[in-house]
């Protein structure tokens, strides 16, 4: 069930099913509410939306369990339909979290550094009651279990000044563990659970602006510059695929990307791309994690529910009613960096030869960023300055349709910081301009 040709019939079956059609108005409603500034500003309204989502997810996950107990497998259409609906709702909740946390990409990335929580089931730890009580104190609170992306602790609480702290619930919500609680354990010489250790590290990151990645210290800063995107072109192909007789629309973008939108229920033929596929061209689509064994969402990607598109278009992207395909040409991307004056090298970075193959195993330790990772790095060099750009930052260009100048601006800012402060540590940035892009 992991091959593309095996996924697409299931996507088609879902988006043309009465099951999806019956749920679509509800999905549109909660997406619209989640985008409302009223619900983002009001602590009580915000938590009421999340509790409604929590209860819906509990019912869906209970239904999945009942189907499996009755003899169905996780690849049966009934189970796949419920699972797809679950992921759509969680993506909407991800979007709400991104907005409440101010589109703070580094913070969202840190909060994702844990293995999946699994199903909520019926025996939840009273997240709804605890979150409601916190909201009555005038604090915004995020319930982690309703999202794909929030995986450290159980709740994120924002003080009146917007400062976030992570809490974990014990004994069905009767005991609330915070950063300070865990620090007291450490001062007494006690040991923390993996979850507790991550909460302490994450809160230290938020407070001190520093984090350890592998063997390197990373300082976090905030930069302000306009973030340019290809979203206008993406929106055009999405709209045109719905009105074109062919059922699809495609565009080349700046020789760096190729984007195509397909209206799934109307397409009746096989499509081929108008260029030669090579190893330098990487493919992705919005259905790549649908109906796949052990699939997980991309942890440094802006959720589709945050894209500045009409609600109906967003739901179609989330469901697979519209398939959004894209290719990025790494050779052309390299040339774009060179046009800014940067020399580019691509290296495979390994900190530990004992690499874990399972993402679940990778995230289960006590560190936010363990040392045993293997990734592709791009080294940009200019005037004696070198900066390593991880594949995930390149992914921000690719998956979120940002222009390559995004990387150029980051590299230029870090180059200036390095010269001014003469520091050798790594730097990571929260780009303030992103909040002007997403909705």
GROMACS .gro file of C-alpha atoms in nm:
model
  439
    1UNK     CA    1   0.000   0.000   0.000
    2UNK     CA    2   0.294   0.235  -0.018
    3UNK     CA    3   0.336   0.267  -0.393
    4UNK     CA    4   0.192   0.571  -0.568
    5UNK     CA    5  -0.018   0.364  -0.808
    6UNK     CA    6  -0.176   0.183  -0.512
    7UNK     CA    7  -0.251   0.502  -0.319
    8UNK     CA    8  -0.432   0.698  -0.588
    9UNK     CA    9  -0.730   0.460  -0.628
   10UNK     CA   10  -0.784   0.491  -0.251
   11UNK     CA   11  -0.763   0.869  -0.270
   12UNK     CA   12  -1.018   0.867  -0.553
   13UNK     CA   13  -1.246   0.630  -0.361
   14UNK     CA   14  -1.234   0.855  -0.054
   15UNK     CA   15  -1.302   1.190  -0.222
   16UNK     CA   16  -1.592   1.047  -0.426
   17UNK     CA   17  -1.745   0.862  -0.131
   18UNK     CA   18  -2.062   0.965   0.052
   19UNK     CA   19  -1.860   0.935   0.373
   20UNK     CA   20  -1.636   1.229   0.274
   21UNK     CA   21  -1.925   1.427   0.125
   22UNK     CA   22  -2.122   1.395   0.449
   23UNK     CA   23  -1.826   1.523   0.653
   24UNK     CA   24  -1.715   1.801   0.419
   25UNK     CA   25  -1.945   2.073   0.557
   26UNK     CA   26  -1.817   1.999   0.911
   27UNK     CA   27  -1.456   2.019   0.792
   28UNK     CA   28  -1.521   2.351   0.621
   29UNK     CA   29  -1.688   2.483   0.936
   30UNK     CA   30  -1.406   2.398   1.177
   31UNK     CA   31  -1.144   2.523   0.929
   32UNK     CA   32  -1.323   2.856   0.900
   33UNK     CA   33  -1.355   2.884   1.279
   34UNK     CA   34  -0.988   2.794   1.330
   35UNK     CA   35  -0.891   3.083   1.102
   36UNK     CA   36  -1.107   3.333   1.289
   37UNK     CA   37  -0.910   3.599   1.476
   38UNK     CA   38  -1.189   3.598   1.734
   39UNK     CA   39  -1.112   3.237   1.825
   40UNK     CA   40  -0.738   3.301   1.825
   41UNK     CA   41  -0.771   3.602   2.058
   42UNK     CA   42  -1.029   3.458   2.296
   43UNK     CA   43  -0.887   3.195   2.529
   44UNK     CA   44  -1.235   3.053   2.599
   45UNK     CA   45  -1.344   3.040   2.234
   46UNK     CA   46  -1.012   2.888   2.134
   47UNK     CA   47  -1.029   2.606   2.385
   48UNK     CA   48  -1.394   2.537   2.300
   49UNK     CA   49  -1.293   2.474   1.937
   50UNK     CA   50  -1.015   2.241   2.047
   51UNK     CA   51  -1.241   2.047   2.283
   52UNK     CA   52  -1.491   1.998   1.999
   53UNK     CA   53  -1.208   1.865   1.781
   54UNK     CA   54  -1.084   1.644   2.066
   55UNK     CA   55  -1.425   1.482   2.107
   56UNK     CA   56  -1.462   1.426   1.732
   57UNK     CA   57  -1.119   1.264   1.713
   58UNK     CA   58  -1.199   1.044   2.013
   59UNK     CA   59  -1.510   0.917   1.834
   60UNK     CA   60  -1.318   0.854   1.511
   61UNK     CA   61  -1.036   0.670   1.683
   62UNK     CA   62  -1.284   0.459   1.879
   63UNK     CA   63  -1.454   0.373   1.547
   64UNK     CA   64  -1.119   0.265   1.399
   65UNK     CA   65  -1.061   0.037   1.698
   66UNK     CA   66  -1.406  -0.117   1.659
   67UNK     CA   67  -1.348  -0.181   1.289
   68UNK     CA   68  -1.019  -0.355   1.361
   69UNK     CA   69  -1.177  -0.566   1.637
   70UNK     CA   70  -1.452  -0.673   1.398
   71UNK     CA   71  -1.198  -0.826   1.162
   72UNK     CA   72  -1.119  -0.535   0.929
   73UNK     CA   73  -0.756  -0.458   0.850
   74UNK     CA   74  -0.597  -0.113   0.847
   75UNK     CA   75  -0.601  -0.128   0.465
   76UNK     CA   76  -0.977  -0.180   0.434
   77UNK     CA   77  -1.155   0.118   0.284
   78UNK     CA   78  -1.373   0.179   0.590
   79UNK     CA   79  -1.064   0.211   0.809
   80UNK     CA   80  -0.878   0.418   0.549
   81UNK     CA   81  -1.170   0.661   0.525
   82UNK     CA   82  -1.182   0.719   0.900
   83UNK     CA   83  -0.803   0.748   0.917
   84UNK     CA   84  -0.796   1.006   0.635
   85UNK     CA   85  -1.069   1.208   0.804
   86UNK     CA   86  -0.869   1.195   1.128
   87UNK     CA   87  -0.559   1.334   0.955
   88UNK     CA   88  -0.756   1.615   0.788
   89UNK     CA   89  -0.893   1.728   1.124
   90UNK     CA   90  -0.547   1.709   1.283
   91UNK     CA   91  -0.405   1.923   1.002
   92UNK     CA   92  -0.671   2.185   1.077
   93UNK     CA   93  -0.567   2.175   1.443
   94UNK     CA   94  -0.203   2.212   1.334
   95UNK     CA   95  -0.301   2.529   1.150
   96UNK     CA   96  -0.468   2.667   1.460
   97UNK     CA   97  -0.150   2.598   1.661
   98UNK     CA   98   0.068   2.770   1.400
   99UNK     CA   99  -0.149   3.082   1.422
  100UNK     CA  100  -0.167   3.095   1.802
  101UNK     CA  101   0.212   3.053   1.826
  102UNK     CA  102   0.272   3.334   1.578
  103UNK     CA  103   0.395   3.126   1.282
  104UNK     CA  104   0.712   3.056   1.481
  105UNK     CA  105   0.867   2.785   1.262
  106UNK     CA  106   1.161   2.696   1.497
  107UNK     CA  107   0.929   2.659   1.797
  108UNK     CA  108   0.690   2.436   1.603
  109UNK     CA  109   0.986   2.226   1.489
  110UNK     CA  110   1.107   2.182   1.849
  111UNK     CA  111   0.760   2.087   1.967
  112UNK     CA  112   0.748   1.812   1.704
  113UNK     CA  113   1.061   1.631   1.830
  114UNK     CA  114   0.889   1.330   1.979
  115UNK     CA  115   0.738   1.006   1.855
  116UNK     CA  116   0.370   0.996   1.761
  117UNK     CA  117   0.132   0.983   2.055
  118UNK     CA  118  -0.095   0.723   1.896
  119UNK     CA  119  -0.473   0.719   1.932
  120UNK     CA  120  -0.651   0.921   2.196
  121UNK     CA  121  -0.912   0.654   2.266
  122UNK     CA  122  -1.178   0.709   2.532
  123UNK     CA  123  -0.945   0.720   2.836
  124UNK     CA  124  -0.790   1.062   2.782
  125UNK     CA  125  -0.609   1.240   3.066
  126UNK     CA  126  -0.874   1.511   3.107
  127UNK     CA  127  -0.691   1.744   2.869
  128UNK     CA  128  -1.025   1.910   2.794
  129UNK     CA  129  -1.101   1.990   3.161
  130UNK     CA  130  -0.748   2.110   3.242
  131UNK     CA  131  -0.731   2.319   2.923
  132UNK     CA  132  -1.072   2.475   2.998
  133UNK     CA  133  -0.963   2.569   3.350
  134UNK     CA  134  -0.641   2.728   3.219
  135UNK     CA  135  -0.833   2.924   2.957
  136UNK     CA  136  -1.057   3.070   3.230
  137UNK     CA  137  -0.740   3.226   3.376
  138UNK     CA  138  -0.703   3.428   3.054
  139UNK     CA  139  -0.429   3.211   2.905
  140UNK     CA  140  -0.426   3.061   2.558
  141UNK     CA  141  -0.373   2.686   2.570
  142UNK     CA  142  -0.306   2.429   2.298
  143UNK     CA  143  -0.411   2.064   2.334
  144UNK     CA  144  -0.136   1.854   2.178
  145UNK     CA  145  -0.327   1.531   2.116
  146UNK     CA  146  -0.553   1.690   1.856
  147UNK     CA  147  -0.256   1.783   1.636
  148UNK     CA  148  -0.004   1.600   1.420
  149UNK     CA  149   0.281   1.832   1.510
  150UNK     CA  150   0.270   1.906   1.887
  151UNK     CA  151   0.436   1.607   2.052
  152UNK     CA  152   0.634   1.731   2.354
  153UNK     CA  153   0.416   1.721   2.667
  154UNK     CA  154   0.038   1.741   2.671
  155UNK     CA  155  -0.041   2.114   2.665
  156UNK     CA  156   0.128   2.437   2.558
  157UNK     CA  157   0.023   2.731   2.777
  158UNK     CA  158   0.081   3.091   2.673
  159UNK     CA  159   0.111   3.353   2.943
  160UNK     CA  160  -0.045   3.695   2.890
  161UNK     CA  161   0.286   3.816   2.740
  162UNK     CA  162   0.279   3.531   2.487
  163UNK     CA  163   0.556   3.332   2.658
  164UNK     CA  164   0.488   2.959   2.601
  165UNK     CA  165   0.557   2.682   2.849
  166UNK     CA  166   0.498   2.309   2.812
  167UNK     CA  167   0.313   2.099   3.069
  168UNK     CA  168   0.251   1.727   3.111
  169UNK     CA  169  -0.054   1.577   3.279
  170UNK     CA  170  -0.032   1.289   3.526
  171UNK     CA  171  -0.297   1.079   3.699
  172UNK     CA  172  -0.577   1.179   3.460
  173UNK     CA  173  -0.500   1.547   3.490
  174UNK     CA  174  -0.492   1.562   3.869
  175UNK     CA  175  -0.121   1.645   3.867
  176UNK     CA  176   0.021   1.905   3.627
  177UNK     CA  177   0.395   1.876   3.570
  178UNK     CA  178   0.575   2.188   3.453
  179UNK     CA  179   0.932   2.292   3.380
  180UNK     CA  180   0.974   2.402   3.743
  181UNK     CA  181   0.848   2.066   3.874
  182UNK     CA  182   1.103   1.880   3.668
  183UNK     CA  183   1.383   2.116   3.774
  184UNK     CA  184   1.306   2.038   4.138
  185UNK     CA  185   1.348   1.667   4.063
  186UNK     CA  186   1.686   1.734   3.903
  187UNK     CA  187   1.804   1.946   4.196
  188UNK     CA  188   1.721   1.659   4.430
  189UNK     CA  189   1.935   1.426   4.218
  190UNK     CA  190   1.642   1.246   4.059
  191UNK     CA  191   1.617   1.120   3.702
  192UNK     CA  192   1.369   1.241   3.445
  193UNK     CA  193   1.166   1.043   3.196
  194UNK     CA  194   1.246   1.100   2.828
  195UNK     CA  195   0.938   1.320   2.806
  196UNK     CA  196   1.038   1.517   3.117
  197UNK     CA  197   1.392   1.568   2.986
  198UNK     CA  198   1.258   1.701   2.657
  199UNK     CA  199   1.023   1.941   2.837
  200UNK     CA  200   1.315   2.077   3.040
  201UNK     CA  201   1.532   2.116   2.730
  202UNK     CA  202   1.253   2.279   2.531
  203UNK     CA  203   1.168   2.530   2.804
  204UNK     CA  204   1.540   2.610   2.834
  205UNK     CA  205   1.550   2.671   2.460
  206UNK     CA  206   1.253   2.909   2.484
  207UNK     CA  207   1.402   3.096   2.779
  208UNK     CA  208   1.768   3.109   2.678
  209UNK     CA  209   1.757   3.099   2.300
  210UNK     CA  210   2.009   2.815   2.273
  211UNK     CA  211   1.986   2.450   2.180
  212UNK     CA  212   2.225   2.162   2.120
  213UNK     CA  213   2.199   1.986   1.783
  214UNK     CA  214   2.425   1.684   1.780
  215UNK     CA  215   2.757   1.816   1.910
  216UNK     CA  216   2.697   2.177   1.807
  217UNK     CA  217   2.552   2.468   2.003
  218UNK     CA  218   2.290   2.665   1.815
  219UNK     CA  219   2.190   3.021   1.904
  220UNK     CA  220   1.839   3.126   1.807
  221UNK     CA  221   1.760   3.472   1.682
  222UNK     CA  222   1.484   3.663   1.507
  223UNK     CA  223   1.518   3.829   1.170
  224UNK     CA  224   1.279   4.052   0.982
  225UNK     CA  225   1.262   4.046   0.604
  226UNK     CA  226   0.983   3.992   0.350
  227UNK     CA  227   0.931   3.627   0.264
  228UNK     CA  228   0.855   3.581  -0.104
  229UNK     CA  229   0.658   3.280  -0.225
  230UNK     CA  230   0.523   3.111  -0.535
  231UNK     CA  231   0.181   3.079  -0.372
  232UNK     CA  232   0.013   3.305  -0.627
  233UNK     CA  233   0.106   3.063  -0.906
  234UNK     CA  234   0.011   2.763  -0.693
  235UNK     CA  235  -0.330   2.917  -0.624
  236UNK     CA  236  -0.377   2.981  -0.996
  237UNK     CA  237  -0.315   2.616  -1.092
  238UNK     CA  238  -0.546   2.500  -0.811
  239UNK     CA  239  -0.831   2.717  -0.935
  240UNK     CA  240  -0.776   2.638  -1.302
  241UNK     CA  241  -0.768   2.260  -1.255
  242UNK     CA  242  -1.127   2.287  -1.131
  243UNK     CA  243  -1.251   2.471  -1.442
  244UNK     CA  244  -1.027   2.330  -1.717
  245UNK     CA  245  -1.195   2.060  -1.924
  246UNK     CA  246  -0.886   1.842  -1.882
  247UNK     CA  247  -0.914   1.846  -1.501
  248UNK     CA  248  -0.558   1.966  -1.448
  249UNK     CA  249  -0.335   2.272  -1.478
  250UNK     CA  250   0.046   2.295  -1.469
  251UNK     CA  251   0.314   2.563  -1.462
  252UNK     CA  252   0.693   2.592  -1.469
  253UNK     CA  253   0.817   2.839  -1.206
  254UNK     CA  254   1.147   3.029  -1.251
  255UNK     CA  255   1.308   2.714  -1.399
  256UNK     CA  256   1.341   2.589  -1.039
  257UNK     CA  257   1.003   2.422  -0.985
  258UNK     CA  258   0.727   2.253  -1.179
  259UNK     CA  259   0.381   2.257  -1.020
  260UNK     CA  260   0.064   2.077  -1.127
  261UNK     CA  261  -0.283   2.060  -0.973
  262UNK     CA  262  -0.518   1.773  -1.057
  263UNK     CA  263  -0.890   1.768  -0.981
  264UNK     CA  264  -0.909   1.402  -0.882
  265UNK     CA  265  -1.279   1.324  -0.950
  266UNK     CA  266  -1.260   1.467  -1.305
  267UNK     CA  267  -0.928   1.339  -1.435
  268UNK     CA  268  -0.975   1.040  -1.665
  269UNK     CA  269  -0.631   0.980  -1.812
  270UNK     CA  270  -0.269   0.917  -1.716
  271UNK     CA  271  -0.051   1.229  -1.706
  272UNK     CA  272   0.318   1.263  -1.788
  273UNK     CA  273   0.544   1.555  -1.703
  274UNK     CA  274   0.670   1.775  -1.990
  275UNK     CA  275   1.037   1.724  -1.905
  276UNK     CA  276   1.289   1.446  -1.851
  277UNK     CA  277   1.300   1.311  -1.495
  278UNK     CA  278   1.651   1.300  -1.352
  279UNK     CA  279   1.809   1.234  -1.013
  280UNK     CA  280   1.838   1.611  -0.963
  281UNK     CA  281   1.461   1.651  -0.979
  282UNK     CA  282   1.273   1.558  -0.661
  283UNK     CA  283   0.898   1.486  -0.656
  284UNK     CA  284   0.639   1.551  -0.388
  285UNK     CA  285   0.260   1.567  -0.372
  286UNK     CA  286   0.003   1.647  -0.106
  287UNK     CA  287  -0.110   1.282  -0.102
  288UNK     CA  288   0.237   1.136  -0.043
  289UNK     CA  289   0.162   1.046   0.319
  290UNK     CA  290  -0.197   0.930   0.261
  291UNK     CA  291  -0.290   0.564   0.295
  292UNK     CA  292   0.070   0.463   0.366
  293UNK     CA  293   0.203   0.225   0.627
  294UNK     CA  294   0.361   0.410   0.921
  295UNK     CA  295   0.322   0.745   0.744
  296UNK     CA  296   0.395   1.063   0.939
  297UNK     CA  297   0.350   1.427   0.852
  298UNK     CA  298   0.650   1.637   0.757
  299UNK     CA  299   0.762   1.805   1.076
  300UNK     CA  300   0.898   2.129   0.937
  301UNK     CA  301   0.627   2.197   0.682
  302UNK     CA  302   0.357   2.460   0.706
  303UNK     CA  303   0.023   2.273   0.723
  304UNK     CA  304  -0.207   2.319   0.425
  305UNK     CA  305  -0.467   2.462   0.664
  306UNK     CA  306  -0.241   2.769   0.698
  307UNK     CA  307  -0.212   2.831   0.325
  308UNK     CA  308  -0.379   3.164   0.230
  309UNK     CA  309  -0.635   2.997   0.005
  310UNK     CA  310  -1.013   2.975   0.014
  311UNK     CA  311  -1.144   2.724   0.271
  312UNK     CA  312  -1.289   2.498   0.004
  313UNK     CA  313  -0.956   2.479  -0.180
  314UNK     CA  314  -0.776   2.395   0.146
  315UNK     CA  315  -1.016   2.111   0.229
  316UNK     CA  316  -0.974   1.975  -0.124
  317UNK     CA  317  -0.596   1.974  -0.076
  318UNK     CA  318  -0.625   1.804   0.263
  319UNK     CA  319  -0.859   1.534   0.134
  320UNK     CA  320  -0.687   1.465  -0.198
  321UNK     CA  321  -0.985   1.598  -0.394
  322UNK     CA  322  -0.715   1.814  -0.549
  323UNK     CA  323  -0.372   1.654  -0.593
  324UNK     CA  324  -0.093   1.911  -0.589
  325UNK     CA  325   0.224   1.776  -0.747
  326UNK     CA  326   0.557   1.956  -0.753
  327UNK     CA  327   0.913   1.895  -0.872
  328UNK     CA  328   1.218   2.091  -0.764
  329UNK     CA  329   1.527   2.094  -0.983
  330UNK     CA  330   1.834   2.094  -0.757
  331UNK     CA  331   2.065   2.190  -1.043
  332UNK     CA  332   1.852   2.498  -1.113
  333UNK     CA  333   1.832   2.569  -0.739
  334UNK     CA  334   2.212   2.560  -0.717
  335UNK     CA  335   2.233   2.807  -1.006
  336UNK     CA  336   1.988   3.040  -0.830
  337UNK     CA  337   2.214   3.050  -0.522
  338UNK     CA  338   2.513   3.114  -0.746
  339UNK     CA  339   2.327   3.408  -0.898
  340UNK     CA  340   2.333   3.563  -0.549
  341UNK     CA  341   2.711   3.516  -0.536
  342UNK     CA  342   2.719   3.196  -0.327
  343UNK     CA  343   2.925   2.889  -0.405
  344UNK     CA  344   2.736   2.569  -0.331
  345UNK     CA  345   2.857   2.227  -0.215
  346UNK     CA  346   2.635   1.933  -0.131
  347UNK     CA  347   2.757   1.691   0.137
  348UNK     CA  348   2.620   1.392   0.324
  349UNK     CA  349   2.651   1.464   0.694
  350UNK     CA  350   2.687   1.185   0.950
  351UNK     CA  351   2.750   1.236   1.320
  352UNK     CA  352   2.722   0.872   1.415
  353UNK     CA  353   2.769   0.562   1.205
  354UNK     CA  354   2.517   0.375   1.422
  355UNK     CA  355   2.217   0.525   1.245
  356UNK     CA  356   1.861   0.440   1.342
  357UNK     CA  357   1.639   0.341   1.052
  358UNK     CA  358   1.309   0.396   1.232
  359UNK     CA  359   1.178   0.748   1.283
  360UNK     CA  360   0.990   0.627   1.589
  361UNK     CA  361   1.315   0.495   1.736
  362UNK     CA  362   1.496   0.815   1.642
  363UNK     CA  363   1.254   1.036   1.838
  364UNK     CA  364   1.209   0.819   2.146
  365UNK     CA  365   1.524   0.932   2.333
  366UNK     CA  366   1.563   1.208   2.590
  367UNK     CA  367   1.713   1.472   2.358
  368UNK     CA  368   1.522   1.698   2.121
  369UNK     CA  369   1.791   1.649   1.856
  370UNK     CA  370   1.988   1.328   1.911
  371UNK     CA  371   2.338   1.295   1.768
  372UNK     CA  372   2.276   0.982   1.559
  373UNK     CA  373   2.130   1.142   1.251
  374UNK     CA  374   2.212   1.134   0.884
  375UNK     CA  375   2.113   1.413   0.652
  376UNK     CA  376   2.210   1.600   0.339
  377UNK     CA  377   2.369   1.939   0.397
  378UNK     CA  378   2.427   2.223   0.154
  379UNK     CA  379   2.730   2.442   0.222
  380UNK     CA  380   2.699   2.799   0.096
  381UNK     CA  381   3.023   2.996   0.078
  382UNK     CA  382   3.094   3.362   0.008
  383UNK     CA  383   3.393   3.586   0.091
  384UNK     CA  384   3.546   3.328   0.324
  385UNK     CA  385   3.217   3.267   0.508
  386UNK     CA  386   3.062   2.918   0.512
  387UNK     CA  387   2.716   2.819   0.628
  388UNK     CA  388   2.566   2.471   0.642
  389UNK     CA  389   2.203   2.457   0.530
  390UNK     CA  390   2.019   2.137   0.624
  391UNK     CA  391   1.794   1.954   0.382
  392UNK     CA  392   1.494   2.057   0.592
  393UNK     CA  393   1.560   2.425   0.522
  394UNK     CA  394   1.572   2.344   0.151
  395UNK     CA  395   1.248   2.157   0.216
  396UNK     CA  396   1.094   2.483   0.340
  397UNK     CA  397   1.148   2.620  -0.011
  398UNK     CA  398   1.012   2.310  -0.176
  399UNK     CA  399   0.716   2.207   0.040
  400UNK     CA  400   0.599   2.558   0.131
  401UNK     CA  401   0.666   2.710  -0.213
  402UNK     CA  402   0.910   2.973  -0.087
  403UNK     CA  403   1.145   3.143  -0.332
  404UNK     CA  404   1.516   3.051  -0.307
  405UNK     CA  405   1.588   3.409  -0.198
  406UNK     CA  406   1.460   3.288   0.143
  407UNK     CA  407   1.784   3.094   0.188
  408UNK     CA  408   1.991   3.380   0.044
  409UNK     CA  409   1.846   3.624   0.300
  410UNK     CA  410   1.909   3.382   0.588
  411UNK     CA  411   2.267   3.318   0.477
  412UNK     CA  412   2.333   3.693   0.438
  413UNK     CA  413   2.195   3.767   0.786
  414UNK     CA  414   2.402   3.492   0.947
  415UNK     CA  415   2.708   3.610   0.757
  416UNK     CA  416   2.664   3.957   0.908
  417UNK     CA  417   2.602   3.816   1.256
  418UNK     CA  418   2.918   3.606   1.233
  419UNK     CA  419   3.127   3.907   1.132
  420UNK     CA  420   2.980   4.143   1.390
  421UNK     CA  421   2.995   3.907   1.687
  422UNK     CA  422   3.288   3.694   1.567
  423UNK     CA  423   3.123   3.381   1.699
  424UNK     CA  424   3.176   3.036   1.559
  425UNK     CA  425   2.854   2.877   1.688
  426UNK     CA  426   2.568   2.781   1.462
  427UNK     CA  427   2.271   3.013   1.434
  428UNK     CA  428   1.906   2.948   1.367
  429UNK     CA  429   1.649   3.216   1.291
  430UNK     CA  430   1.279   3.276   1.333
  431UNK     CA  431   1.179   3.477   1.026
  432UNK     CA  432   0.931   3.743   1.130
  433UNK     CA  433   0.820   3.804   0.773
  434UNK     CA  434   0.648   3.465   0.755
  435UNK     CA  435   0.352   3.589   0.956
  436UNK     CA  436   0.266   3.817   0.661
  437UNK     CA  437   0.250   3.518   0.423
  438UNK     CA  438   0.028   3.264   0.599
  439UNK     CA  439  -0.333   3.312   0.700
   0.00000   0.00000   0.00000
